[in-house]
Amino acid sequence: MTDRDRHRLELIEFLRTIQRPDYPLAAIDEESGLVESGLIDSLALLQIVTYLEQTYRVDFNERGIDPDDLRSVNSILALIARESAS
Amino acid sequence: MNVIGLRAAYRTISQFHENRRLIAWLSAQPWVIWLSPERRKSVLFYGAMIAGAVGVFSRNAKWRDYRALAPWLEHGLAFVFLLGLIYALYRAAINFKDLPPNVRRRPQICFHLLFWLLLGFLWFFPERGGLSLAVLSVIAASFPYLIWRAGYMLLSGQRGKALNSQFRDHLFYIWPIWDGTNTPPGKGHDYLSRMVAQTPESYARTLLGGFKLLLLVALWSVFLELIGALVYGDPKSSFNALFRRYTLGIPRLKQILSEQMALPLVQVWLSLYLELIWETLSLAAKGHVWVGVIRLFGFNIFRNTYKPLLAQTIVEFWNRYYYYFKELMMEFFFLPIYARYFRNSPRLRVISAVFAAAFVGNMYYHLLQHKEPLIFGEWSKLWRLLGARLIYCGMLASGIAVSMLRQQRQRSRAHVMPAGASQRLRRLRGIAGVWTFFAVINFWNVISNLTIAERARLFFSLFGL
């Protein structure tokens, strides 16, 4: 299992805890916007920020929060990969 | 035709922009094919030059009584200077990494400081006329419109997304032909470039979405005229002659405040709720024009207003009422504070970020909107215009913070959704609560000549105090 696969599984597991109760997570692909598809509300983005800070030590203080980085499963994984590489 | 048939017919008509045959027909039209993303961008670029010139040349039209600014030379010079400034900011955005570290860390604050330096200069030399001062005044008066739009360009540079962009990729949203208020509908380069339709089919789909919004504008405008005649007895309403005898004659909130009318409490509350409905519909109509036109140029962006009167929480209402204003406050105030402060205290972190956006950012945005008294340093006038808004923004920020924290708490609990009637009742209770909150705080948002103490007295009388 690659790092990306592991991060993906962890992320999906986390998204399940903050998603809207009536929305099937399996219904969205990795490119779909998490808020646009209705999976989470815009407020839940803040919980994703906290999750990334705590789990992957992403320092948003240094880089600022770019909502585009949190838009989809893929963009979050790309952010984690960038942060891990640096 | 039964109820199901009627529903299906309504859906077919109201969702015409998703009709596959219509999309296929439209995407095969030669003009849709000809209007490729590049050609549309060119139209917008040349349109921006015209919109910019018209904007700058008409800048003092509303405040001629302040100072005799008129000759074309002042506006011509101001236009050239502003174009140069936007280009310099564009260069800064694409070469963001080469900027000095302090500017790189807080580019927005540096940019706003430039504006305040200009204002300081104008306050320092208020009465010495001359060409240069007149040009600076026009530039200062143009800033509040440009400052957030150019701010999005800098944000794009800060995020490393402006690197391969061209000047024309930015100019069209800084001087947009769809105009709008100081809030940029469609935000900036990052969002617009993500939402642009690339194929004739997606362009056709976006065009239909734009047409739909423009049709809704017509519908809401008629509805507003009807409310004007039937509810308010507005003599300016087109339906006034028709419905004059049937009007309820309820006064507008502004009228109640300015004339300090002594009305039965029920009527005042009715006026408060109606004001909320009126303002929501008016804003929806305006926002649909901007977003409708942007969609006609192939940007499939979100609506500015999306069913806020059905929101069940305060934070949801704020998100749906004026989306692009909320986004502006979010990107320029909320997120920077959320990223930097109180990271070890989740509750304080949310509260400080909400107050930065809904209170500080909101107040600052509206301070810049009053450009005439700002340029001429008329502080008492600014206080008269904005004093009550301090209370409005304070109440708004408190409401949003409580609503956000409550929602976060509810999300962390595994709650069971109630079924049937009780779910509907819960939903209605939520909507009623949101209406009441925004109707009440709007009392402090309506501009009037009352002092804060006079307004407070009237406010407490709403609750029988």
Coordinates of C-alpha atoms in Angstrom, one line a residue:
Chain A
M1 CA 0.0 0.0 0.0
T2 CA 1.5 3.4 -1.0
D3 CA 1.5 6.5 1.2
R4 CA -1.2 8.0 -0.9
D5 CA -3.5 5.0 -0.5
R6 CA -3.0 5.1 3.2
H7 CA -3.7 8.8 3.4
R8 CA -6.7 8.3 1.2
L9 CA -8.2 5.7 3.5
E10 CA -7.5 7.8 6.6
L11 CA -9.1 10.8 4.9
I12 CA -12.2 9.0 3.8
E13 CA -12.6 7.6 7.3
F14 CA -12.3 11.2 8.7
L15 CA -14.8 12.6 6.1
R16 CA -17.3 10.0 7.2
T17 CA -17.3 11.6 10.7
I18 CA -18.1 15.1 9.4
Q19 CA -20.3 14.4 6.3
R20 CA -23.9 15.2 6.1
P21 CA -25.8 12.2 7.6
D22 CA -28.0 11.6 4.5
Y23 CA -25.3 11.6 1.9
P24 CA -23.5 8.5 0.7
L25 CA -19.8 9.1 0.6
A26 CA -19.3 6.5 -2.1
A27 CA -21.4 8.6 -4.5
I28 CA -18.6 11.1 -5.1
D29 CA -15.5 10.6 -7.0
E30 CA -12.1 11.9 -5.9
E31 CA -12.3 15.0 -8.1
S32 CA -15.7 16.1 -7.0
G33 CA -15.9 19.2 -4.9
L34 CA -16.8 18.1 -1.3
V35 CA -18.9 21.2 -0.6
E36 CA -20.3 21.6 -4.1
S37 CA -21.4 17.9 -4.2
G38 CA -23.3 18.4 -0.9
L39 CA -21.2 15.9 1.0
I40 CA -20.1 18.4 3.6
D41 CA -21.1 22.0 4.4
S42 CA -18.6 24.9 4.1
L43 CA -18.2 24.9 7.9
A44 CA -16.9 21.4 7.9
L45 CA -13.9 22.7 5.9
L46 CA -12.6 24.1 9.2
Q47 CA -12.6 20.6 10.7
I48 CA -10.6 19.4 7.7
V49 CA -8.1 22.2 8.5
T50 CA -7.8 21.0 12.1
Y51 CA -7.5 17.4 11.0
L52 CA -4.7 18.2 8.6
E53 CA -2.9 20.2 11.3
Q54 CA -3.2 17.5 13.9
T55 CA -2.6 14.4 11.7
Y56 CA -0.1 15.7 9.1
R57 CA 1.3 18.7 10.9
V58 CA 0.3 21.0 8.0
D59 CA 1.3 24.5 9.0
F60 CA -1.4 26.8 7.7
N61 CA 0.1 29.7 9.7
E62 CA 3.0 29.6 7.3
R63 CA 1.2 28.9 4.0
G64 CA -2.2 30.4 4.6
I65 CA -5.5 28.5 3.9
D66 CA -6.3 28.1 0.3
P67 CA -9.9 26.8 0.0
D68 CA -8.9 25.2 -3.4
D69 CA -6.5 22.9 -1.5
L70 CA -9.5 21.6 0.5
R71 CA -11.9 21.3 -2.5
S72 CA -11.8 17.6 -3.2
V73 CA -10.4 14.4 -1.9
N74 CA -7.6 14.6 -4.6
S75 CA -6.7 18.2 -3.8
I76 CA -6.4 17.4 -0.1
L77 CA -4.2 14.3 -0.9
A78 CA -2.1 16.6 -3.1
L79 CA -1.7 19.0 -0.2
I80 CA -0.7 16.2 2.1
A81 CA 1.8 14.9 -0.4
R82 CA 3.3 18.4 -0.9
E83 CA 3.6 18.9 2.9
S84 CA 5.1 15.5 3.4
A85 CA 7.7 16.1 0.7
S86 CA 8.7 19.4 2.2
Chain B
M1 CA -53.5 16.5 -15.3
N2 CA -52.9 15.2 -11.8
V3 CA -50.5 16.6 -9.1
I4 CA -47.6 14.4 -10.2
G5 CA -48.1 15.5 -13.8
L6 CA -48.2 19.1 -12.8
R7 CA -45.0 18.7 -10.8
A8 CA -43.2 17.0 -13.7
A9 CA -44.4 19.9 -16.0
Y10 CA -43.1 22.5 -13.5
R11 CA -39.8 20.7 -13.3
T12 CA -39.4 20.5 -17.0
I13 CA -40.1 24.3 -17.4
S14 CA -38.1 25.4 -14.3
Q15 CA -35.1 23.2 -15.1
F16 CA -35.0 24.0 -18.9
H17 CA -31.3 24.8 -18.5
E18 CA -30.6 21.1 -18.0
N19 CA -32.7 19.9 -20.9
R20 CA -30.3 17.7 -23.0
R21 CA -32.0 18.4 -26.3
L22 CA -31.9 22.2 -25.8
I23 CA -28.2 22.0 -24.8
A24 CA -27.4 19.9 -27.8
W25 CA -29.2 22.3 -30.1
L26 CA -27.5 25.4 -28.6
S27 CA -24.1 23.9 -28.6
A28 CA -24.4 23.3 -32.4
Q29 CA -25.1 26.9 -33.1
P30 CA -22.3 28.6 -35.0
W31 CA -22.0 31.6 -32.7
V32 CA -21.6 29.3 -29.6
I33 CA -18.9 27.4 -31.4
W34 CA -17.2 30.6 -32.5
L35 CA -17.2 32.0 -29.0
S36 CA -14.3 29.9 -27.8
P37 CA -12.9 30.6 -24.3
E38 CA -10.0 32.6 -25.9
R39 CA -12.4 34.8 -27.9
R40 CA -14.6 35.4 -24.9
K41 CA -11.6 36.4 -22.9
S42 CA -10.6 38.9 -25.6
V43 CA -14.1 40.4 -25.6
L44 CA -13.9 40.7 -21.8
F45 CA -10.4 42.3 -22.0
Y46 CA -11.5 45.1 -24.4
G47 CA -14.7 45.4 -22.5
A48 CA -12.7 45.9 -19.3
M49 CA -10.8 48.9 -20.8
I50 CA -14.1 50.5 -21.7
A51 CA -15.7 49.6 -18.4
G52 CA -12.7 51.0 -16.5
A53 CA -12.7 54.3 -18.5
V54 CA -16.5 54.7 -18.0
G55 CA -16.1 53.9 -14.3
V56 CA -13.3 56.4 -13.7
F57 CA -14.8 59.1 -15.8
S58 CA -18.2 58.9 -14.0
R59 CA -16.5 58.5 -10.6
N60 CA -17.4 61.9 -9.3
A61 CA -20.8 62.1 -10.9
K62 CA -22.5 61.3 -7.5
W63 CA -20.5 63.8 -5.5
R64 CA -20.2 66.9 -7.6
D65 CA -21.3 69.0 -4.6
Y66 CA -18.1 68.2 -2.8
R67 CA -15.6 69.6 -5.1
A68 CA -15.5 71.0 -8.6
L69 CA -13.9 68.0 -10.3
A70 CA -14.9 67.9 -13.9
P71 CA -12.4 68.4 -16.6
W72 CA -11.6 65.3 -18.6
L73 CA -7.9 65.7 -18.0
E74 CA -8.2 64.7 -14.3
H75 CA -10.1 61.6 -15.1
G76 CA -7.9 60.7 -18.1
L77 CA -4.8 61.0 -15.9
A78 CA -6.5 59.0 -13.1
F79 CA -7.4 56.3 -15.6
V80 CA -3.9 56.0 -16.9
F81 CA -2.5 55.9 -13.3
L82 CA -5.0 53.2 -12.2
L83 CA -4.3 51.1 -15.2
G84 CA -0.6 51.4 -14.4
L85 CA -1.2 50.5 -10.8
I86 CA -3.2 47.4 -11.8
Y87 CA -0.4 46.4 -14.1
A88 CA 2.2 46.9 -11.3
L89 CA 0.1 44.8 -9.0
Y90 CA -0.2 42.1 -11.7
R91 CA 3.6 42.1 -12.0
A92 CA 3.8 41.7 -8.2
A93 CA 1.4 38.8 -8.3
I94 CA 3.3 36.9 -11.0
N95 CA 6.6 37.6 -9.3
F96 CA 5.3 37.1 -5.8
K97 CA 8.4 35.2 -4.6
D98 CA 10.6 38.1 -5.4
L99 CA 8.7 40.6 -3.2
P100 CA 10.3 41.7 0.1
P101 CA 9.5 39.2 3.0
N102 CA 7.2 41.6 4.9
V103 CA 5.1 42.3 1.8
R104 CA 5.0 38.6 0.9
R105 CA 3.7 37.7 4.4
R106 CA 1.0 40.4 4.5
P107 CA 0.4 41.5 0.9
Q108 CA -3.2 42.7 1.5
I109 CA -2.3 44.9 4.5
C110 CA 0.5 46.5 2.4
F111 CA -1.9 47.2 -0.4
H112 CA -4.5 48.7 1.9
L113 CA -1.8 50.8 3.5
L114 CA -1.1 52.3 0.1
F115 CA -4.7 53.5 0.0
W116 CA -4.6 54.9 3.6
L117 CA -1.4 56.7 2.7
L118 CA -3.2 58.3 -0.2
L119 CA -6.1 59.2 2.1
G120 CA -3.7 60.7 4.7
F121 CA -2.2 62.8 2.0
L122 CA -5.6 64.1 0.9
W123 CA -6.6 64.9 4.5
F124 CA -3.3 66.7 5.0
F125 CA -3.8 69.0 2.0
P126 CA -7.6 69.3 2.0
E127 CA -8.1 72.7 0.6
R128 CA -5.3 73.3 -1.8
G129 CA -6.8 72.5 -5.1
G130 CA -5.0 72.0 -8.3
L131 CA -4.7 69.3 -10.9
S132 CA -2.6 66.8 -9.0
L133 CA -4.9 66.8 -5.9
A134 CA -8.0 66.4 -8.1
V135 CA -6.4 63.5 -9.9
L136 CA -5.5 61.9 -6.5
S137 CA -9.1 62.4 -5.3
V138 CA -10.4 60.5 -8.4
I139 CA -7.9 57.8 -7.8
A140 CA -8.9 57.5 -4.1
A141 CA -12.6 57.4 -5.0
S142 CA -11.9 54.6 -7.4
F143 CA -10.0 52.5 -4.9
P144 CA -12.9 51.0 -2.9
Y145 CA -14.2 49.4 -6.1
L146 CA -10.7 48.1 -7.1
I147 CA -9.2 47.2 -3.8
W148 CA -11.0 43.8 -3.3
R149 CA -10.8 42.9 -6.9
A150 CA -7.0 43.6 -7.1
G151 CA -6.8 41.9 -3.7
Y152 CA -8.0 38.7 -5.3
M153 CA -5.2 39.1 -7.8
L154 CA -2.6 39.4 -5.1
L155 CA -4.2 36.4 -3.3
S156 CA -3.7 34.4 -6.5
G157 CA 0.0 35.5 -6.5
Q158 CA 0.4 34.6 -2.9
R159 CA -1.0 31.1 -3.6
G160 CA 1.4 30.7 -6.5
K161 CA -1.5 30.5 -9.0
A162 CA -0.8 33.6 -11.0
L163 CA 2.6 32.5 -12.3
N164 CA 1.5 31.6 -15.8
S165 CA -1.4 34.0 -16.1
Q166 CA -1.5 37.0 -18.5
F167 CA -2.5 40.5 -17.7
R168 CA -5.8 40.1 -19.5
D169 CA -6.7 37.1 -17.4
H170 CA -7.0 39.5 -14.5
L171 CA -8.0 42.9 -15.9
F172 CA -11.5 41.6 -16.9
Y173 CA -12.6 40.9 -13.4
I174 CA -10.9 44.0 -12.0
W175 CA -12.9 46.3 -14.3
P176 CA -15.7 43.9 -15.2
I177 CA -18.3 44.8 -17.8
W178 CA -20.9 43.3 -15.5
D179 CA -20.2 46.0 -13.0
G180 CA -21.6 45.2 -9.5
T181 CA -20.9 46.7 -6.2
N182 CA -17.5 46.9 -4.4
T183 CA -18.0 43.1 -3.8
P184 CA -16.6 41.2 -6.8
P185 CA -19.2 38.6 -7.9
G186 CA -17.2 35.7 -9.3
K187 CA -14.3 36.5 -7.0
G188 CA -11.0 36.5 -8.9
H189 CA -8.7 34.6 -11.3
D190 CA -8.5 31.3 -9.3
Y191 CA -12.2 30.8 -9.0
L192 CA -13.1 32.0 -12.5
S193 CA -10.5 30.0 -14.3
R194 CA -11.7 26.9 -12.5
M195 CA -15.3 27.6 -13.6
V196 CA -14.8 28.5 -17.2
A197 CA -16.7 26.4 -19.8
Q198 CA -14.1 24.8 -22.2
T199 CA -16.3 23.1 -24.8
P200 CA -19.3 24.3 -26.8
E201 CA -21.5 21.9 -24.8
S202 CA -20.5 23.2 -21.4
Y203 CA -20.7 26.7 -22.8
A204 CA -24.3 26.1 -23.9
R205 CA -25.1 24.7 -20.5
T206 CA -23.7 27.7 -18.8
L207 CA -25.5 30.1 -21.2
L208 CA -28.8 28.5 -20.4
G209 CA -28.0 28.8 -16.7
G210 CA -27.4 32.5 -17.3
F211 CA -30.6 32.9 -19.2
K212 CA -32.5 31.3 -16.4
L213 CA -31.1 33.7 -13.9
L214 CA -32.0 36.7 -16.1
L215 CA -35.5 35.3 -16.4
L216 CA -35.7 35.0 -12.6
V217 CA -34.6 38.7 -12.4
A218 CA -37.7 39.6 -14.4
L219 CA -39.9 37.5 -12.2
W220 CA -38.5 38.9 -9.0
S221 CA -38.8 42.4 -10.3
V222 CA -42.5 41.9 -11.0
F223 CA -42.9 40.4 -7.6
L224 CA -41.2 43.3 -5.9
E225 CA -43.4 45.8 -7.8
L226 CA -46.4 43.8 -6.6
I227 CA -45.2 43.9 -2.9
G228 CA -44.5 47.6 -3.4
A229 CA -48.1 48.2 -4.5
L230 CA -50.0 45.7 -2.3
V231 CA -48.1 45.8 0.9
Y232 CA -46.4 49.2 1.1
G233 CA -48.7 51.3 -1.2
D234 CA -45.6 52.6 -2.9
P235 CA -46.7 55.3 -5.4
K236 CA -43.6 54.5 -7.5
S237 CA -44.8 50.9 -8.1
S238 CA -46.0 50.1 -11.6
F239 CA -49.0 48.4 -10.1
N240 CA -49.9 51.3 -7.8
A241 CA -52.8 52.5 -10.0
L242 CA -54.2 49.0 -10.2
F243 CA -54.0 48.1 -6.5
R244 CA -54.2 51.4 -4.8
R245 CA -57.5 50.6 -3.1
Y246 CA -56.4 47.2 -1.8
T247 CA -53.0 48.2 -0.3
L248 CA -52.2 47.2 3.3
G249 CA -50.3 50.5 3.6
I250 CA -47.6 49.0 5.9
P251 CA -44.7 51.5 6.3
R252 CA -41.2 50.6 5.4
L253 CA -38.7 50.2 8.3
K254 CA -36.8 53.2 7.2
Q255 CA -39.9 55.3 7.4
I256 CA -40.8 54.0 10.8
L257 CA -37.3 54.9 12.0
S258 CA -36.9 58.3 10.4
E259 CA -40.4 59.5 11.4
Q260 CA -40.3 57.7 14.8
M261 CA -43.8 56.5 14.0
A262 CA -46.0 55.3 16.9
L263 CA -47.5 52.2 15.5
P264 CA -49.1 49.1 17.1
L265 CA -46.3 46.6 17.9
V266 CA -47.8 44.0 15.6
Q267 CA -47.4 46.3 12.6
V268 CA -43.8 47.2 13.5
W269 CA -42.9 43.5 13.7
L270 CA -44.7 42.9 10.4
S271 CA -42.7 45.7 8.9
L272 CA -39.5 44.1 10.2
Y273 CA -40.2 40.7 8.6
L274 CA -41.4 42.3 5.4
E275 CA -38.2 44.3 5.2
L276 CA -36.2 41.1 5.4
I277 CA -38.2 39.6 2.6
W278 CA -38.0 42.8 0.5
E279 CA -34.2 43.1 0.9
T280 CA -33.6 39.4 0.2
L281 CA -35.6 39.6 -3.0
S282 CA -34.0 42.9 -4.1
L283 CA -30.5 41.5 -3.5
A284 CA -31.4 38.2 -5.3
A285 CA -32.6 40.2 -8.3
K286 CA -29.4 42.3 -8.4
G287 CA -27.1 39.3 -7.9
H288 CA -28.9 37.3 -10.6
V289 CA -28.1 40.1 -13.1
W290 CA -24.4 40.0 -12.3
V291 CA -24.1 36.2 -12.1
G292 CA -26.4 35.9 -15.2
V293 CA -24.1 38.1 -17.3
I294 CA -21.0 36.4 -16.0
R295 CA -22.5 33.0 -17.0
L296 CA -23.3 34.4 -20.5
F297 CA -19.5 34.8 -20.8
G298 CA -19.1 31.1 -20.0
F299 CA -18.2 31.1 -16.3
N300 CA -20.4 28.6 -14.5
I301 CA -20.2 30.3 -11.1
F302 CA -22.5 29.9 -8.1
R303 CA -25.5 32.2 -7.6
N304 CA -25.0 35.2 -5.4
T305 CA -28.3 34.5 -3.5
Y306 CA -29.6 30.9 -3.1
K307 CA -32.9 30.4 -1.2
P308 CA -31.7 32.1 2.1
L309 CA -35.2 32.4 3.4
L310 CA -35.3 28.6 3.6
A311 CA -32.1 28.5 5.7
Q312 CA -32.5 26.8 9.1
T313 CA -29.4 28.2 10.8
I314 CA -27.9 31.7 11.0
V315 CA -24.6 30.5 9.4
E316 CA -26.5 28.9 6.5
F317 CA -28.5 32.1 5.9
W318 CA -25.2 34.1 5.8
N319 CA -23.8 31.7 3.3
R320 CA -26.8 31.9 1.0
Y321 CA -27.9 35.5 1.3
Y322 CA -24.9 37.3 -0.3
Y323 CA -22.5 34.5 -1.2
Y324 CA -19.8 36.7 -2.8
F325 CA -19.7 39.1 0.1
K326 CA -19.5 36.2 2.5
E327 CA -16.6 34.7 0.4
L328 CA -14.8 38.1 0.5
M329 CA -15.0 38.2 4.3
M330 CA -14.0 34.6 4.5
E331 CA -10.9 34.8 2.3
F332 CA -9.6 38.2 3.5
F333 CA -10.5 38.1 7.2
F334 CA -11.8 34.7 8.4
L335 CA -9.2 32.3 7.0
P336 CA -6.1 34.4 7.8
I337 CA -7.2 34.7 11.4
Y338 CA -8.2 31.1 11.6
A339 CA -4.9 30.0 10.2
R340 CA -2.8 32.1 12.6
Y341 CA -4.4 32.5 16.0
F342 CA -5.7 30.4 18.9
R343 CA -4.8 27.1 17.3
N344 CA -4.9 25.4 20.6
S345 CA -8.3 26.6 21.6
P346 CA -10.9 25.4 19.0
R347 CA -13.7 27.5 20.3
L348 CA -11.7 30.7 20.6
R349 CA -10.3 30.1 17.2
V350 CA -13.7 30.0 15.6
I351 CA -15.0 33.0 17.6
S352 CA -12.0 35.2 16.8
A353 CA -12.2 34.3 13.1
V354 CA -15.9 35.0 12.9
F355 CA -15.5 38.4 14.6
A356 CA -12.6 39.2 12.2
A357 CA -14.9 38.5 9.3
A358 CA -18.5 39.5 10.3
F359 CA -17.5 42.4 12.6
V360 CA -14.1 43.9 11.7
G361 CA -14.2 43.0 8.0
N362 CA -17.8 43.9 7.6
M363 CA -17.3 47.3 9.3
Y364 CA -14.1 48.0 7.3
Y365 CA -15.8 47.1 4.0
H366 CA -18.6 49.5 4.7
L367 CA -16.3 52.2 5.9
L368 CA -14.6 52.1 2.5
Q369 CA -18.0 52.2 0.8
H370 CA -18.6 55.7 2.2
K371 CA -15.8 57.1 0.0
E372 CA -16.8 60.7 -0.1
P373 CA -16.7 61.4 3.7
L374 CA -13.7 59.2 3.9
I375 CA -11.7 61.2 1.3
F376 CA -12.6 64.4 2.9
G377 CA -12.1 63.2 6.5
E378 CA -15.7 63.9 7.6
W379 CA -15.6 61.8 10.7
S380 CA -18.9 63.0 12.3
K381 CA -20.7 62.1 9.1
L382 CA -19.0 58.7 9.0
W383 CA -20.0 58.1 12.6
R384 CA -23.6 59.1 11.7
L385 CA -23.6 56.6 8.8
L386 CA -21.9 53.7 10.5
G387 CA -22.5 54.0 14.3
A388 CA -25.6 51.8 14.3
R389 CA -23.8 49.4 12.0
L390 CA -21.3 48.6 14.8
I391 CA -24.2 47.1 16.8
Y392 CA -25.6 45.3 13.7
C393 CA -22.2 43.8 13.0
G394 CA -21.7 42.9 16.7
M395 CA -25.0 41.1 16.8
L396 CA -24.4 39.4 13.4
A397 CA -21.0 38.1 14.5
S398 CA -22.3 36.8 17.8
G399 CA -25.1 35.1 16.0
I400 CA -22.9 33.4 13.5
A401 CA -20.3 32.4 16.1
V402 CA -23.0 30.8 18.3
S403 CA -24.6 29.1 15.2
M404 CA -21.2 27.8 14.0
L405 CA -20.3 26.4 17.4
R406 CA -23.7 24.8 17.8
Q407 CA -23.5 23.2 14.4
Q408 CA -20.0 21.8 15.1
R409 CA -21.2 20.4 18.4
Q410 CA -24.2 18.8 16.8
R411 CA -22.0 17.3 14.1
S412 CA -19.7 15.7 16.5
R413 CA -22.7 14.0 18.2
A414 CA -24.3 11.0 16.4
H415 CA -27.8 12.3 16.3
V416 CA -30.9 10.5 15.0
M417 CA -32.9 12.4 12.5
P418 CA -36.5 12.7 13.6
A419 CA -39.1 11.5 11.0
G420 CA -42.2 12.9 9.4
A421 CA -44.1 15.7 11.1
S422 CA -41.6 16.3 13.8
Q423 CA -38.9 16.8 11.2
R424 CA -41.0 19.3 9.4
L425 CA -41.8 21.1 12.6
R426 CA -38.2 21.3 13.5
R427 CA -37.4 22.7 10.1
L428 CA -40.1 25.3 10.4
R429 CA -38.9 26.3 13.8
G430 CA -35.4 26.7 12.5
I431 CA -36.6 28.9 9.6
A432 CA -38.7 31.0 11.9
G433 CA -35.7 31.5 14.2
V434 CA -33.5 32.6 11.4
W435 CA -36.1 35.0 10.0
T436 CA -36.6 36.5 13.4
F437 CA -32.8 36.9 14.1
F438 CA -32.1 38.7 10.8
A439 CA -35.3 40.8 10.9
V440 CA -34.3 42.0 14.4
I441 CA -30.7 42.8 13.7
N442 CA -31.7 44.5 10.4
F443 CA -33.2 47.2 12.6
W444 CA -29.6 48.4 13.2
N445 CA -28.7 48.1 9.6
V446 CA -31.2 50.5 8.1
I447 CA -29.7 54.0 7.6
S448 CA -31.5 56.7 9.5
N449 CA -30.8 60.1 11.1
L450 CA -31.6 58.7 14.6
T451 CA -28.9 58.7 17.2
I452 CA -27.9 55.4 18.7
A453 CA -29.7 56.2 21.9
E454 CA -32.9 57.1 20.1
R455 CA -32.6 53.9 18.0
A456 CA -32.0 51.8 21.1
R457 CA -35.1 53.2 22.7
L458 CA -37.2 52.2 19.7
F459 CA -35.4 48.8 19.6
F460 CA -36.3 48.0 23.2
S461 CA -39.9 49.1 22.5
L462 CA -40.1 46.2 20.1
F463 CA -40.0 43.9 23.1
G464 CA -42.3 45.9 25.1
L465 CA -39.6 47.5 27.2

